[in-house]
Amino acid sequence: MSTTLPLFRRAFFDSWRSTLAWAAGLAGATFLYLPLYPSIGGSAQMQDMIDALPPEMVRALNYDQIATGPGYTQATLFGLIGFLLMTIASVGWGAAAVGGDEESGQLELTLAHGVTRVQVVLERALSLVLRVVLLAALVFVLVRALNESARLEIMPENLFGAAVLFAGLALLTGTAALCGGAVSGRRTYGLAAGAAVGVVGYVFNAVGRQSPDVEWLLNLSPYHWAYGNVPVANGADWAAAGWIWGISAVLVAVAAFAVSRRDVGT
Amino acid sequence: MPQAISTRSLTKKFGRREVLHGVDFSVETGSVFGVIGPNGAGKTTTMRCLLDIIRPTSGEVRVLGEDPRLGGPELRRRIGYLPGELFLEGRVTGRKLLSHYEAISGPVPPGRIDALAERLGLDLDRHTRKLSKGNKQKLGLVQAFMHEPELLVLDEPTSGLDPLIQQEFHAMVREARLKGQTIFLSSHVLSEVQQTADTVAILRDGRIIAVESVSGLREGAVRHLRFTADGITAHDAGALLGTVPGVGNVTVLESNGTVTLSATLEGAIQPLVRTLGTLRLKDLVLEEPDLEESVLQMYSGPADPPRREAAT
């Protein structure tokens, strides 16, 4: 029996429960935050409250444009809770894809069959991409659906660009985890690599926005590459999107190269 | 017939630790070849080299006429592999897992999976992670046998199986051999290998210390002998036994009218029987050769120089 992309199918369909759970989490977060905009983000009192906060804190949380629908969506959903959920999901999947599978001893049996190592990495990376894209697409659809009722006034093309960056950012952490796992053969190192990319990106953004002296940190922050110009309000920086997706592709290639050159399961 | 597997001066280092120090052996096509040795001798490492899961540090490996490094998926489709430690997690049924492995290995004849599962008494509709160790092992065996590969590489295939299923497994091996498949299997106990294998290799500390046919091993093995006779003194009986080639460890157990002696015999039986024929025997026990014991002798002997005998 020959089916196309057998490893992709297994990686994708065997994890449907987890995909569904993260989708439910993201949907929950979206429904929790966005309908509150008219009463919180858009109100004059909220703006007064934001003004009363230390400006450093406002910048760190990306709350500077929270009084507009797109700014609110950017800061709360794409920039915070959604970013967090997507990163955790993607890093978990990425670390499990090769490193976790090897550590649990199952990769050995897969590789003893009629597959190449490059094929294993690529098909599993494809499964990671598809799951991340599905989650981002879900967020896109839900925000579109709530746009009217929550009076967000987000332009569809800007939302689309933000969703591409949202997926790209998650993918970058996920592929870093996949790469870390593939190079080391250990799930933990994969998790560490993915989490490092996510956390460092977020922290460098928060710190880098504080003063011109540390602005250079922004250049090292994938989070800032993606969200620096507030894409939900202003549209995506497509060059940044290209970089983020491109680096993810490179990380997958490095993973494939590393696995194909070393001993497995030792 | 060509050789299904051959290795020459196969070495493997993990970092600075060398676990295989020049392994040489060959497995003839259509034969059953067992490799035994204590844990850590290098059995699993050798098998993993055959499947390109790990790469040798030096030496030459040929599997079904190809270098495993270069044979790629096409070569591995012709092999069925059972890893020494089988981990099957995930929330999938045995049937789904097998259809996944079917998709990435050679073609499986229709009905073959169910037939094998039934033979081994395996329920294919249970989730794999809920299976006991023995049932996981059965799933691993089905996975290795299902596409009727030219070569089966089985690392400790009977571990976790109960005796009845072990018998069934031995029958599967014999049938595979009749169909012309080659089987390379490992164990840490000889009794398991001797039931199915034509040839046994003994691996110790990363070296093959002996390759013998099972019948050869049987000939070279030590038998225990005990007899009771009358009309002879213990001393004379002992002296008489001492003239028989291969006899050792002569012990007098009893000497009051009748004498009872025990001894060990290594090698041919005929000279012993001829000598015993001159005595007035009351009782005679010549035990089955203890292959385990002869193998243990090899384990405990010096590893160098390697003793090699032609495998027939």
XYZ file of C-alpha atoms in Angstrom, chain B residues 34-307:
274
model
C 21.760 -16.352 15.971
C 24.069 -14.052 17.832
C 24.298 -14.452 21.553
C 26.227 -12.620 24.168
C 25.804 -10.918 27.497
C 24.163 -7.519 27.761
C 26.421 -4.804 26.465
C 28.351 -7.142 24.170
C 27.377 -5.120 21.102
C 24.490 -7.139 19.652
C 22.130 -4.209 19.359
C 24.842 -1.909 18.033
C 25.694 -4.431 15.321
C 22.054 -4.724 14.306
C 21.598 -0.974 14.220
C 24.580 -0.725 11.880
C 22.859 -3.138 9.486
C 19.863 -0.812 9.265
C 21.821 2.425 9.011
C 20.367 3.648 12.290
C 23.900 4.155 13.483
C 26.945 4.421 11.269
C 30.060 2.293 11.730
C 33.286 4.060 12.608
C 35.193 1.799 10.250
C 34.880 -1.510 8.499
C 32.663 -2.822 5.804
C 29.034 -3.891 5.982
C 27.004 -5.541 3.236
C 23.320 -6.252 3.629
C 21.558 -8.036 0.768
C 24.514 -7.099 -1.387
C 24.412 -3.389 -0.554
C 26.050 -0.956 1.795
C 23.328 0.088 4.277
C 24.665 3.657 4.145
C 23.863 3.816 0.445
C 21.011 1.328 0.121
C 18.436 3.846 1.304
C 14.702 3.179 1.627
C 14.719 0.570 -1.128
C 17.092 -1.626 0.831
C 15.231 -1.180 4.125
C 11.944 -2.160 2.509
C 13.490 -5.584 1.954
C 14.284 -5.931 5.672
C 12.017 -6.548 8.630
C 13.404 -5.128 11.878
C 12.421 -5.653 15.470
C 14.301 -3.300 17.819
C 15.591 -4.622 21.105
C 13.558 -2.185 23.093
C 10.235 -1.528 21.536
C 8.461 1.669 22.453
C 4.982 2.117 21.124
C 3.215 5.081 22.565
C 0.486 7.181 21.109
C -3.230 6.749 21.157
C -3.582 4.566 18.112
C -4.806 1.032 17.751
C -2.440 -1.719 16.744
C -4.212 -1.954 13.413
C -3.685 1.727 12.623
C -0.066 1.588 13.679
C 0.554 -1.421 11.460
C -1.103 0.237 8.497
C 1.256 3.165 9.047
C 4.276 0.855 8.987
C 2.793 -0.877 5.983
C 2.745 2.461 4.178
C 6.477 2.909 4.761
C 7.669 -0.623 4.098
C 7.297 -3.265 1.462
C 3.886 -4.436 0.193
C 1.909 -6.604 2.618
C -0.220 -9.426 1.192
C -3.929 -9.009 1.971
C -5.027 -10.728 5.170
C -1.446 -11.202 6.294
C -1.649 -8.839 9.270
C -4.770 -10.483 10.660
C -3.316 -13.947 10.137
C -0.141 -13.050 12.028
C -2.044 -11.309 14.805
C -4.293 -14.307 15.239
C -1.329 -16.658 15.326
C 0.301 -14.665 18.096
C -2.948 -13.990 19.917
C -2.802 -10.230 19.535
C -5.813 -7.940 19.675
C -5.309 -5.318 16.978
C -8.104 -3.043 18.118
C -6.591 -2.034 21.439
C -4.633 1.157 21.874
C -0.930 0.464 21.704
C 0.025 2.233 24.894
C -2.395 0.071 26.865
C -0.751 -3.111 25.632
C 1.395 -5.195 27.957
C 5.058 -5.661 27.168
C 4.386 -9.063 25.614
C 1.607 -7.719 23.425
C 3.756 -4.818 22.277
C 6.408 -7.350 21.372
C 3.830 -9.270 19.326
C 2.933 -6.076 17.508
C 6.618 -5.560 16.803
C 6.896 -9.067 15.420
C 3.870 -8.627 13.155
C 5.402 -5.389 11.935
C 8.687 -7.153 11.111
C 7.170 -10.229 9.451
C 4.164 -8.753 7.646
C 5.790 -7.723 4.371
C 7.629 -11.041 4.075
C 11.020 -9.383 3.819
C 14.061 -11.114 2.394
C 15.918 -10.478 5.633
C 14.621 -10.352 9.190
C 16.749 -8.638 11.811
C 15.277 -9.440 15.211
C 16.824 -8.107 18.402
C 15.826 -10.327 21.350
C 12.614 -11.366 19.610
C 11.154 -13.537 22.352
C 11.646 -11.173 25.270
C 8.364 -10.734 27.096
C 6.609 -13.564 25.272
C 5.133 -16.461 27.197
C 6.409 -19.973 26.332
C 3.504 -20.923 24.077
C 3.911 -17.791 21.992
C 7.650 -18.390 21.924
C 6.956 -21.761 20.319
C 4.731 -20.044 17.777
C 7.498 -17.585 17.061
C 9.971 -20.427 16.497
C 7.524 -21.949 14.046
C 7.282 -18.609 12.226
C 11.058 -18.496 11.949
C 11.215 -22.018 10.552
C 8.508 -21.211 8.005
C 10.270 -18.045 6.946
C 13.443 -20.038 6.450
C 11.606 -22.584 4.299
C 10.414 -19.720 2.121
C 14.016 -18.676 1.614
C 14.026 -15.702 3.964
C 17.160 -15.069 6.002
C 16.847 -14.510 9.731
C 19.397 -12.762 11.917
C 18.396 -12.824 15.556
C 19.961 -12.147 18.913
C 19.482 -13.393 22.399
C 21.349 -13.474 25.650
C 20.451 -17.117 26.200
C 21.594 -19.887 23.938
C 18.701 -22.267 24.543
C 16.491 -19.857 22.661
C 18.760 -19.565 19.657
C 19.619 -23.235 19.448
C 16.012 -24.167 18.716
C 15.880 -22.222 15.500
C 19.348 -21.221 14.392
C 21.643 -23.035 11.998
C 24.628 -21.049 13.094
C 25.469 -19.269 16.304
C 27.921 -16.463 16.782
C 29.081 -15.530 20.218
C 29.735 -11.879 20.775
C 31.618 -10.694 23.806
C 32.954 -7.232 24.562
C 32.465 -6.074 20.992
C 34.167 -9.056 19.367
C 32.927 -12.252 17.822
C 34.668 -14.913 19.862
C 33.206 -17.917 18.086
C 31.056 -18.782 15.121
C 29.763 -22.320 15.149
C 27.028 -24.368 13.666
C 24.573 -25.480 16.303
C 25.496 -29.101 15.547
C 29.169 -28.229 15.920
C 28.469 -26.577 19.230
C 26.653 -29.701 20.297
C 29.676 -31.848 19.432
C 32.051 -29.582 21.244
C 29.776 -29.320 24.228
C 30.329 -30.900 27.594
C 28.221 -33.899 28.601
C 27.867 -35.113 32.135
C 28.389 -38.807 32.704
C 27.545 -40.980 35.700
C 27.697 -44.727 35.988
C 27.585 -47.493 38.524
C 29.438 -50.761 38.053
C 30.525 -53.715 40.144
C 33.493 -56.063 40.016
C 35.978 -53.258 39.798
C 37.701 -51.002 42.290
C 37.101 -47.315 42.187
C 40.756 -46.767 41.466
C 40.798 -49.072 38.450
C 37.571 -47.608 37.097
C 39.033 -44.128 37.407
C 42.211 -45.159 35.642
C 40.222 -46.803 32.859
C 38.136 -43.698 32.322
C 41.259 -41.616 32.240
C 42.355 -43.407 29.057
C 39.285 -42.191 27.152
C 39.941 -39.006 25.172
C 37.863 -36.045 26.260
C 37.028 -37.339 29.714
C 37.732 -35.114 32.663
C 36.620 -34.280 36.194
C 36.481 -37.911 37.227
C 35.004 -38.162 40.712
C 34.264 -41.191 42.805
C 30.850 -40.792 44.368
C 30.482 -44.157 46.058
C 32.661 -47.170 46.670
C 31.131 -50.044 48.705
C 30.925 -53.161 46.613
C 29.613 -51.232 43.662
C 31.366 -48.077 42.511
C 29.703 -44.942 41.241
C 31.715 -42.403 39.322
C 30.909 -39.175 37.602
C 32.869 -37.418 34.891
C 32.499 -34.979 32.050
C 32.925 -35.781 28.410
C 33.950 -33.404 25.693
C 33.984 -34.670 22.116
C 33.120 -38.007 20.575
C 31.021 -40.560 22.443
C 32.134 -43.716 20.680
C 35.463 -44.263 22.534
C 33.718 -43.841 25.856
C 30.996 -46.343 25.000
C 33.625 -48.851 23.887
C 35.454 -48.513 27.172
C 32.311 -48.666 29.263
C 31.369 -51.815 27.348
C 34.132 -53.677 29.162
C 32.573 -52.965 32.572
C 29.702 -54.657 34.365
C 27.444 -51.647 34.369
C 24.511 -51.389 36.732
C 23.490 -47.927 35.714
C 24.539 -45.361 33.177
C 23.482 -41.766 32.667
C 24.889 -39.740 29.790
C 23.211 -36.358 29.820
C 22.226 -34.163 26.892
C 25.064 -31.808 26.086
C 24.814 -28.586 27.985
C 25.368 -25.970 25.323
C 24.791 -23.233 27.817
C 27.779 -24.447 29.776
C 30.070 -24.614 26.785
C 29.045 -21.117 25.833
C 29.666 -19.873 29.340
C 33.145 -21.322 29.062
C 33.668 -19.224 25.973
C 32.405 -16.129 27.770
C 34.782 -16.624 30.617
C 37.752 -17.575 28.444
C 40.202 -15.002 27.156
C 38.726 -12.840 24.421
C 41.903 -13.097 22.316
C 42.739 -14.719 20.032
C 39.331 -15.155 18.394
C 38.516 -18.763 17.881
